[in-house]
Coordinates of C-alpha atoms in Angstrom, one line a residue:
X74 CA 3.3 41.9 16.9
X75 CA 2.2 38.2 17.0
X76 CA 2.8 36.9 13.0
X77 CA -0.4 34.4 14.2
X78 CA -2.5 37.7 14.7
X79 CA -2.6 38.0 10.9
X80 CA -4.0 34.2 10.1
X81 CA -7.9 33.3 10.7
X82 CA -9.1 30.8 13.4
X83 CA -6.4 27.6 13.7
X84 CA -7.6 25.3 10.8
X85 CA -6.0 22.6 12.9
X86 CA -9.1 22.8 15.5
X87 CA -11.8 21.5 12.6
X88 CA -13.6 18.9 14.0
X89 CA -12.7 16.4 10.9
X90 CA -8.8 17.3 12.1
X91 CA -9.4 16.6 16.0
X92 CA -11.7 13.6 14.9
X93 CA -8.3 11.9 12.9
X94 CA -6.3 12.7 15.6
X95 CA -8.1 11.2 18.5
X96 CA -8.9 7.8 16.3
X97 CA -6.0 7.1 14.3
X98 CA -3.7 5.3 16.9
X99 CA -6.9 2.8 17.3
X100 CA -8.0 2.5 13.9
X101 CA -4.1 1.7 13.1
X102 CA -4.1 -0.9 15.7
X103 CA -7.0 -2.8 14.7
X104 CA -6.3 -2.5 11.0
X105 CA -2.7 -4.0 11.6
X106 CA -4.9 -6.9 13.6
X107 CA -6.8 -7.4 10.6
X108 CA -3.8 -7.4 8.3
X109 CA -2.7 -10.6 10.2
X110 CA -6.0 -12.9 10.4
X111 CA -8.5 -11.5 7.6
X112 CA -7.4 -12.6 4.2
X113 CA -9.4 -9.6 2.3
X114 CA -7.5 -7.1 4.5
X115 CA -4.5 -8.7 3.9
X116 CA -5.1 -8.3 0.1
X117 CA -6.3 -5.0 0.3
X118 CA -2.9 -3.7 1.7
X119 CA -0.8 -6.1 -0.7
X120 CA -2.7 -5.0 -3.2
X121 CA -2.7 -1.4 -2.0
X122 CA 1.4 -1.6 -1.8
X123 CA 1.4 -3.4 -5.7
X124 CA -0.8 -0.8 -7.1
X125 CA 1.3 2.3 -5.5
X126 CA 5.0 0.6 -6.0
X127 CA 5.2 -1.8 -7.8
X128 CA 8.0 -2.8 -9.0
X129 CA 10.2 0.7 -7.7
X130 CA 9.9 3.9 -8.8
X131 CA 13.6 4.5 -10.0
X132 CA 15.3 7.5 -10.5
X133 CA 16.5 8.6 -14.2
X134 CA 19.2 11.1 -14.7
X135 CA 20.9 12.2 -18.1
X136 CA 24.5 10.8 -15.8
X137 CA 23.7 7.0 -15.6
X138 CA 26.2 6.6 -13.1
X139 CA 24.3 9.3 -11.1
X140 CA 21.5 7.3 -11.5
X141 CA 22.9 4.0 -10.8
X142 CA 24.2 5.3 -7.8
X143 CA 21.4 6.2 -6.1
X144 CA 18.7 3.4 -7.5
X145 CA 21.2 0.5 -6.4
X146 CA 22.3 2.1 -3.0
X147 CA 21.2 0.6 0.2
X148 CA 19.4 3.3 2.6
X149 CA 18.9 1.5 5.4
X150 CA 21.0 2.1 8.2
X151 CA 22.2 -1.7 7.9
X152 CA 22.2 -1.6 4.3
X153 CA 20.1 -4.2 3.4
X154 CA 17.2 -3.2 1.9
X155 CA 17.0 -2.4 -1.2
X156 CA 15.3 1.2 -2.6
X157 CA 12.3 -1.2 -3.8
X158 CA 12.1 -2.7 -0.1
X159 CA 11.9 0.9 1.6
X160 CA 9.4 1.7 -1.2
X161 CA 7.2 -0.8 -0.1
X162 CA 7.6 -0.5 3.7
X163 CA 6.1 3.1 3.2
X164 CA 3.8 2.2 1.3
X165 CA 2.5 -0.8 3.9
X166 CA 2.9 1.4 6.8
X167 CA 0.6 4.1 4.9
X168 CA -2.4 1.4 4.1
X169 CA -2.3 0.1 7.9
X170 CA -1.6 3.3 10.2
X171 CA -2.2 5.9 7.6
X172 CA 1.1 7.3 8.1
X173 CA 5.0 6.6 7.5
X174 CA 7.4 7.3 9.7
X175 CA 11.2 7.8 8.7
X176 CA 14.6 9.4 10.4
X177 CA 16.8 10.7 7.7
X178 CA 20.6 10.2 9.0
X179 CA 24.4 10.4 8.0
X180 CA 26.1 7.5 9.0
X181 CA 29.6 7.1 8.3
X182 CA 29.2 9.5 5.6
X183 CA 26.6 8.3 3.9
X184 CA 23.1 9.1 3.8
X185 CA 20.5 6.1 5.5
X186 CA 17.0 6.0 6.2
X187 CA 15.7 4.5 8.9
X188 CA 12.0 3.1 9.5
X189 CA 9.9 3.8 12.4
X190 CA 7.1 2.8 13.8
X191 CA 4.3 5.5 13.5
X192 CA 3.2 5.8 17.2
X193 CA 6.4 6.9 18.0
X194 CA 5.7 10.4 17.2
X195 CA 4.1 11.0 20.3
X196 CA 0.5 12.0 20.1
X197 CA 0.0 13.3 23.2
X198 CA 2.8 16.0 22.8
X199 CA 0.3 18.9 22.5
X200 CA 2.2 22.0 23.8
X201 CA 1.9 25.9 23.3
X202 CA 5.0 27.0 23.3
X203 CA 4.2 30.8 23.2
X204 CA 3.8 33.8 20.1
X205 CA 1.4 31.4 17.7
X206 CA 4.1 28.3 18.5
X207 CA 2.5 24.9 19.1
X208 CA 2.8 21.6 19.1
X209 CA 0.0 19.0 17.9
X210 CA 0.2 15.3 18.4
X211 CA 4.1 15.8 18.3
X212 CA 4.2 17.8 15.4
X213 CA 5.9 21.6 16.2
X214 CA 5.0 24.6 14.3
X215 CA 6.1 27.9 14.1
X216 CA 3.7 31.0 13.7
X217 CA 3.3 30.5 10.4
X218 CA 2.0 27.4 10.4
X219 CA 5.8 25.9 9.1
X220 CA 6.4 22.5 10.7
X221 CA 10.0 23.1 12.1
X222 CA 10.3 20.0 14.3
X223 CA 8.8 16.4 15.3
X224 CA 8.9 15.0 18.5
X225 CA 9.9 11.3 18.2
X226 CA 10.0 8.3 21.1
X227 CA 13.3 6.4 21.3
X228 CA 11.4 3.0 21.0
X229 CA 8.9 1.6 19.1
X230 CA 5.7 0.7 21.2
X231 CA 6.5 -2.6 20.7
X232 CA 9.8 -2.9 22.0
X233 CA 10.2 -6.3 23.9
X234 CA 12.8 -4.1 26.4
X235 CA 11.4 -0.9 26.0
X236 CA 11.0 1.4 29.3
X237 CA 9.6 5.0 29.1
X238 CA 11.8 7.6 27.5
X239 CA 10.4 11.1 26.8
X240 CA 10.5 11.9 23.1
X241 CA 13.3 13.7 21.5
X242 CA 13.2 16.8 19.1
X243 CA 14.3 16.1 15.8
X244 CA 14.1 18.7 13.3
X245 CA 11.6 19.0 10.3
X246 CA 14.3 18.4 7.3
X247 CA 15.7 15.4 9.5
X248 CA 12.1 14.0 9.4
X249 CA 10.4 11.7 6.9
X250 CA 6.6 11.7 7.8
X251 CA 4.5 10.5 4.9
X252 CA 0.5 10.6 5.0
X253 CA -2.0 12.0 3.1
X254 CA -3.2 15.4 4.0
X255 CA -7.1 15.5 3.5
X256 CA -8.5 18.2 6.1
X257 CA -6.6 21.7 6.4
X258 CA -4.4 21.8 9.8
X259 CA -4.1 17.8 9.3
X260 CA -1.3 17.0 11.1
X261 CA -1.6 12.7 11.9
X262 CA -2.7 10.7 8.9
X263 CA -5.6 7.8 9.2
X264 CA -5.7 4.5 7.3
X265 CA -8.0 4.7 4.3
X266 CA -9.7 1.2 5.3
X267 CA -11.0 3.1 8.3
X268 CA -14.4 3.6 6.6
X269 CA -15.4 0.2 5.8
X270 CA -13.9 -1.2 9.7
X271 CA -17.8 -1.8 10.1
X272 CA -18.2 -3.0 7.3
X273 CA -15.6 -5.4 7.3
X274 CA -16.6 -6.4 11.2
X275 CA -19.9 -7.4 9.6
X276 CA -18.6 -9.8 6.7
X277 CA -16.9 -11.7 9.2
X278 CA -20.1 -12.2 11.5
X279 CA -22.1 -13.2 8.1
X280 CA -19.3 -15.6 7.4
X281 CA -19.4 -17.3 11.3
X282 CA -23.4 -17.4 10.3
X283 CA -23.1 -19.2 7.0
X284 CA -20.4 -21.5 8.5
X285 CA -23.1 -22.1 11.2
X286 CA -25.8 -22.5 9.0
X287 CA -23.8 -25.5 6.9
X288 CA -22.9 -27.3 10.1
X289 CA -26.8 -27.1 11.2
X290 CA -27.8 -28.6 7.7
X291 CA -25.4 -31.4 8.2
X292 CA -27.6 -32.5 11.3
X293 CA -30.4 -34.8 11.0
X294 CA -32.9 -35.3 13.4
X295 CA -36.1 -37.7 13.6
X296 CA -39.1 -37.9 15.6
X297 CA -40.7 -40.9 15.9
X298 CA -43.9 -41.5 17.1
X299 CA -46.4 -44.1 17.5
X300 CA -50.1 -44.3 18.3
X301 CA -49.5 -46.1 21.9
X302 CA -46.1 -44.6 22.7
X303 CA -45.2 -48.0 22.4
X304 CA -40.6 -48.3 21.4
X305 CA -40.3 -49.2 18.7
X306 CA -36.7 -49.6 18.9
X307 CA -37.0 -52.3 21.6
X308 CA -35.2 -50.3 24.9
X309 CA -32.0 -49.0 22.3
X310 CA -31.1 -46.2 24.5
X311 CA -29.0 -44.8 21.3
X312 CA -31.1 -45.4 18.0
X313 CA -29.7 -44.0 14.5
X314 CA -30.7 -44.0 11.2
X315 CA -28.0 -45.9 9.0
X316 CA -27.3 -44.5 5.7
X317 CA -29.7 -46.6 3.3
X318 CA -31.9 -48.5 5.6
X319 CA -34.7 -48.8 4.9
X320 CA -37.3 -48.7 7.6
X321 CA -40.4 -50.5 8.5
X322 CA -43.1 -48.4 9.5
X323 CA -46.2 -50.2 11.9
X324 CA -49.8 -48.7 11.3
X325 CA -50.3 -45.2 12.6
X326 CA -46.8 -44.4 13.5
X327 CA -45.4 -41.2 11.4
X328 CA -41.1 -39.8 11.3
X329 CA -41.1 -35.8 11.5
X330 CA -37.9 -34.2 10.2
X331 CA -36.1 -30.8 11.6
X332 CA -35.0 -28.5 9.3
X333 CA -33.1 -25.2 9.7
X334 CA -34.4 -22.0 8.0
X335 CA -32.7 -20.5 5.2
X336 CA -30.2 -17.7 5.6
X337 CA -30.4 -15.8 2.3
X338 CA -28.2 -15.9 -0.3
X339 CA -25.0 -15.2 1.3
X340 CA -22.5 -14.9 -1.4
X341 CA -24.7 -12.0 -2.8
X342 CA -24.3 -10.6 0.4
X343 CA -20.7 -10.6 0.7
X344 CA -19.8 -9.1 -2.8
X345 CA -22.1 -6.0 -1.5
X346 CA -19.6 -6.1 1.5
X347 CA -16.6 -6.5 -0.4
X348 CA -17.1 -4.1 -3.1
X349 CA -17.2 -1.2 -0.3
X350 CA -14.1 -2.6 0.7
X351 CA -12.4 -2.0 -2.7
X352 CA -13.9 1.1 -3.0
X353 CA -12.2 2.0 0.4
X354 CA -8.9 1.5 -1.1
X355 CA -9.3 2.7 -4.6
X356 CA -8.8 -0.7 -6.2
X357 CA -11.4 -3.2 -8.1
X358 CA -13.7 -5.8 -6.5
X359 CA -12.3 -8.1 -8.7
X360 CA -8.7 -7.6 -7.8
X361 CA -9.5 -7.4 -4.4
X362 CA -11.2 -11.0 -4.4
X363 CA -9.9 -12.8 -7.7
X364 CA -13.7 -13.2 -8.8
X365 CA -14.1 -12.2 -12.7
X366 CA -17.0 -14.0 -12.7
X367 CA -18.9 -12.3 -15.9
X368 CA -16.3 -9.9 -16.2
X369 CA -15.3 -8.9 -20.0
X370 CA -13.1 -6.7 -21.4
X371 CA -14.3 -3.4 -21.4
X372 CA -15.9 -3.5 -18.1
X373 CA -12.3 -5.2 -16.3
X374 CA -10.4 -2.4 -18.4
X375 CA -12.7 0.8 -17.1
X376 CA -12.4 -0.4 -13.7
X377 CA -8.9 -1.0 -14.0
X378 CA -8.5 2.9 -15.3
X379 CA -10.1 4.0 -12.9
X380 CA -7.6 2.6 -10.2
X381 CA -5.1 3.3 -12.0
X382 CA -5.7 6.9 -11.6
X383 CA -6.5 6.8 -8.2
X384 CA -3.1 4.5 -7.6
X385 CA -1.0 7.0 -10.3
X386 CA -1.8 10.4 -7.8
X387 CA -1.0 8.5 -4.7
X388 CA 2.1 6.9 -5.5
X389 CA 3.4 10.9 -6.8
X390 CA 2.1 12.6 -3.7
X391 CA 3.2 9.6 -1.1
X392 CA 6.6 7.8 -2.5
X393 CA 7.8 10.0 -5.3
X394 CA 7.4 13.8 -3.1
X395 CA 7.0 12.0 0.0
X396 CA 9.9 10.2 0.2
X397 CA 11.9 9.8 -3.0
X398 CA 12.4 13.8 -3.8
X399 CA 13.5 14.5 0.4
X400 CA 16.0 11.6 -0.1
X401 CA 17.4 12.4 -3.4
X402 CA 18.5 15.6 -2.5
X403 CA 19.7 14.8 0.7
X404 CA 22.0 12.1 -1.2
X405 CA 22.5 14.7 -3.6
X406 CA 23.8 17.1 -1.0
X407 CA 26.3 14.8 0.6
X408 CA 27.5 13.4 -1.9
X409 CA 28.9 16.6 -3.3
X410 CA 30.2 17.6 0.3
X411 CA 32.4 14.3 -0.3
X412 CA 33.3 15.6 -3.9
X413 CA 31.6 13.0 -5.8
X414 CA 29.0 15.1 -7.6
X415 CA 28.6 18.7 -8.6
X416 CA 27.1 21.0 -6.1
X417 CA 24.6 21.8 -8.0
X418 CA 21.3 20.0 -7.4
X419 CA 19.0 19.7 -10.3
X420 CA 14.8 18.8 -10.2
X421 CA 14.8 14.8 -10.6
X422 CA 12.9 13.1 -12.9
X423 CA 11.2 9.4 -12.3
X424 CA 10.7 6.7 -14.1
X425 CA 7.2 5.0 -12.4
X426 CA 6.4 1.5 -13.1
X427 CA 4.6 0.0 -15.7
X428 CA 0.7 -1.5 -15.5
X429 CA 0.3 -4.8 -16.1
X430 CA -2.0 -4.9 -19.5
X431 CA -5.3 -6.5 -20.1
X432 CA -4.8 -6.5 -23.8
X433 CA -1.0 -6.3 -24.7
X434 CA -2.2 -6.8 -28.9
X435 CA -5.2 -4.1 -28.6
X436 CA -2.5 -1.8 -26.1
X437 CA 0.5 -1.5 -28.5
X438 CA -1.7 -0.7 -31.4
X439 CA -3.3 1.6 -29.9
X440 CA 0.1 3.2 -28.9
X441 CA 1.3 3.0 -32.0
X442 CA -2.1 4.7 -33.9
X443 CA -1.2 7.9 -30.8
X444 CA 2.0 8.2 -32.1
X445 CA 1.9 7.5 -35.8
X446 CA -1.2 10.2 -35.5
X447 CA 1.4 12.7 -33.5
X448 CA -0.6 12.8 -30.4
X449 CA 2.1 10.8 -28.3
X450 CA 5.8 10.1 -28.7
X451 CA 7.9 7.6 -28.8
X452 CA 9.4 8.4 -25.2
X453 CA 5.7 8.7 -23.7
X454 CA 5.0 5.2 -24.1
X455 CA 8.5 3.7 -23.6
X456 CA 8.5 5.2 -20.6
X457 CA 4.9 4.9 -19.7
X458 CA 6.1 1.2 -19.7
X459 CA 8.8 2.0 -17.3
X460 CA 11.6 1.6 -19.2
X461 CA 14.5 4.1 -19.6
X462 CA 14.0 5.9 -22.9
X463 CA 17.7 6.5 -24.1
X464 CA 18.3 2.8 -23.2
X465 CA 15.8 1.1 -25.5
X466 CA 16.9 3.4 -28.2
X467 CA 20.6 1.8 -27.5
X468 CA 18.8 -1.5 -27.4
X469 CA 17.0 -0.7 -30.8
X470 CA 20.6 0.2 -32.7
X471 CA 22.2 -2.5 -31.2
X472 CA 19.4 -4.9 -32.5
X473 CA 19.3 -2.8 -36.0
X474 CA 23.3 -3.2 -36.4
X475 CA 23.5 -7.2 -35.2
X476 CA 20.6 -7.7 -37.4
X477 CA 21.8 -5.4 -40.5
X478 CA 25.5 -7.0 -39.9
X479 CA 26.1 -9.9 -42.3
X480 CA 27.6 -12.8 -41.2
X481 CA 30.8 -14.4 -41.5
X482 CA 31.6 -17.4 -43.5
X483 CA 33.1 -20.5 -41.7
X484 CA 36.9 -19.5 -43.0
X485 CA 36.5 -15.8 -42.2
X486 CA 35.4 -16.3 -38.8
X487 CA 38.4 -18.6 -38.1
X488 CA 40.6 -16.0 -39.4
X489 CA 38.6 -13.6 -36.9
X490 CA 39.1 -16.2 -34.1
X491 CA 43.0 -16.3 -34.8

């Protein structure tokens, strides 16, 4: 019997699903336009990338050669980016196309990630490949809705010698495809800026208007007239007003000024704009725009919190199970073929990176009343501030014994010294 008989109705075929899938390549395109010529997008995804790495999520391990290893190894296949680089390459590649794309591979026996571009998993692979077995914008699944495989272009779309190739199977556990899953049956992921596209197209129009509106109040035009419609300005063909002349006026003649209309209060306007724009991306206005105009502490630190959050369950679902925890155990793995480590592959923990703080004074005390009051430890807030735990306690005894060690005098340290 069909295994597909026993599910309900594809979840895949909901129209928010289909909807993702038919706008994502678009959306991706002209957010990545964006990224290049609008300085608010380009903060939003620098800010976006800050907020979810930072500076590298890092791996801890009781063994801190273990460790070591695998925070200071180079994954890409020409070893030179860092872990911190690859970090925020996903991270980028999320805010713009909504999606990363990454080939896990063993190169010369060891392990290296390389980055692709996200349109080359093809989206117009949709295939049904027979007893509940499909394939959905190049994503294949079995009949129980398991992705087993990714169908994958040999060249990015924008390859200066690229020529049509059909895509390749790769299988699923060779595959790094990172996006956030917010429909049941999602299978492409959409950048979260798509929202506020609109929004963002109608900031820049208001701008154009308000830079037209300052160039039409730097005109000055006069209308002259006089009772006979007499010249006044004896056959000049090209009269002006000089700045500070004064002008003598005969009997009956009158100067009429144009004026341009006012356009609202613009700045008002923007902030509106802007703040939906923040709101997209789960970040302030204020760190979006570097305006903390009547901003104080209380309201800068509840926002702050608030993105925090937002930023703390993104950077766990996207870098730390999306990437970090499929790469560690694939290092893991071959790295005990080769006899370097134990076979055994243990759950990995992470240390994440710190926040920056609004109020270091009011922050540490109020660390230290949580854990003089037992609600927190010690090792909670070192490593909330992403530090290793057992290494600041080595710090802290070094510091105590240098500290608690008396000195030598002048003639015993030269006898040291000899």
């Amino acid at each position: 019997m069909n295994a597909a008989a026993f599910w309900p109705d594809d979840p895949r075929a909901v129209s928010a699903s289909r909807d993702i899938r038919a706008s994502t390549q678009i959306v991706g395109q002209r957010v990545a336009g964006l990224y290049l010529n609008d300085p608010v997008v380009r903060s939003a995804i620098e800010i976006t990338v800050s907020m979810l790495v930072g500076d590298g999520v890092r791996l801890k391990h009781a063994d801190a050669e273990i460790a070591k290893g695998f925070n200071k190894r180079r994954f890409d296949p020409s070893e030179e980016q860092s872990l911190l680089s690859l970090q925020r390459a996903i991270a980028r590649s999320w805010a713009v196309y909504g999606e990363a794309l990454a080939l896990m591979r063993t190169l010369e026996g060891e392990v290296s990630v390389q980055m692709l571009h996200p349109d080359q998993l093809e989206r117009a692979k949709n295939e049904d490949l027979g007893n509940g077995r499909v394939i959905i914008a190049g994503v294949e699944f079995d009949a129980y809705d398991r992705i087993v495989a990714y169908w994958i272009l040999p060249q990015s779309p924008d390859d200066p010698f690229g020529v049509y190739r059909p895509s390749q199977r790769f299988e699923a556990s060779n595959v790094l495809h990172i996006f956030e899953r917010e429909f049941p049956g999602q299978t492409r992921g959409i950048s979260p800026l798509v929202s506020v596209l609109p929004v963002l197209n109608t900031a820049s129009i208001a701008v154009d208007a308000g830079l037209k509106k300052l160039q039409v109040a730097a005109l000055f035009t006069a209308f002259l007239t006089t009772p006979d419609g007499s010249d006044v300005f004896s056959g000049d063909v090209k009269p002006s007003m000089e700045p500070g002349a004064t002008v003598r006026l005969n009997p009956g003649e009158s100067v009429d000024l144009a004026e341009g209309g006012e356009a609202g209060d613009l700045p008002a306007f923007l902030k509106i704009l802007y703040r939906q724009v923040a709101a997209a991306i789960g970040c302030t206005y204020e760190d979006l725009i570097g305006d903390l105009e009547g901003v104080n502490y209380s309201s800068f630190r509840g926002g702050a919190l608030t993105a925090r959050r937002k930023a703390d369950a993104r950077r766990a679902l996207l870098i730390i199970d999306g990437f970090l925890m499929p790469l560690y155990r694939r290092w893991r793995a071959v790295e005990a073929l080769r006899g370097n480590l134990s076979a055994e592959i243990e759950e990995p923990e992470w240390i994440e990176p710190s926040w920056p703080q609004v109020d270091p004074m009011k922050e540490a005390q109020a660390d230290i009343d949580l854990v003089d009051a037992g609600l927190k430890s010690r090792k909670e807030v070192i490593e909330g501030r992403g530090r290793d735990f057992e290494t600041v306690e080595a710090e802290i005894a070094a510091d105590s014994f240098s500290r608690n060690t008396p000195k030598a005098t002048a003639p015993e340290q030269e006898a040291i010294d000899e």
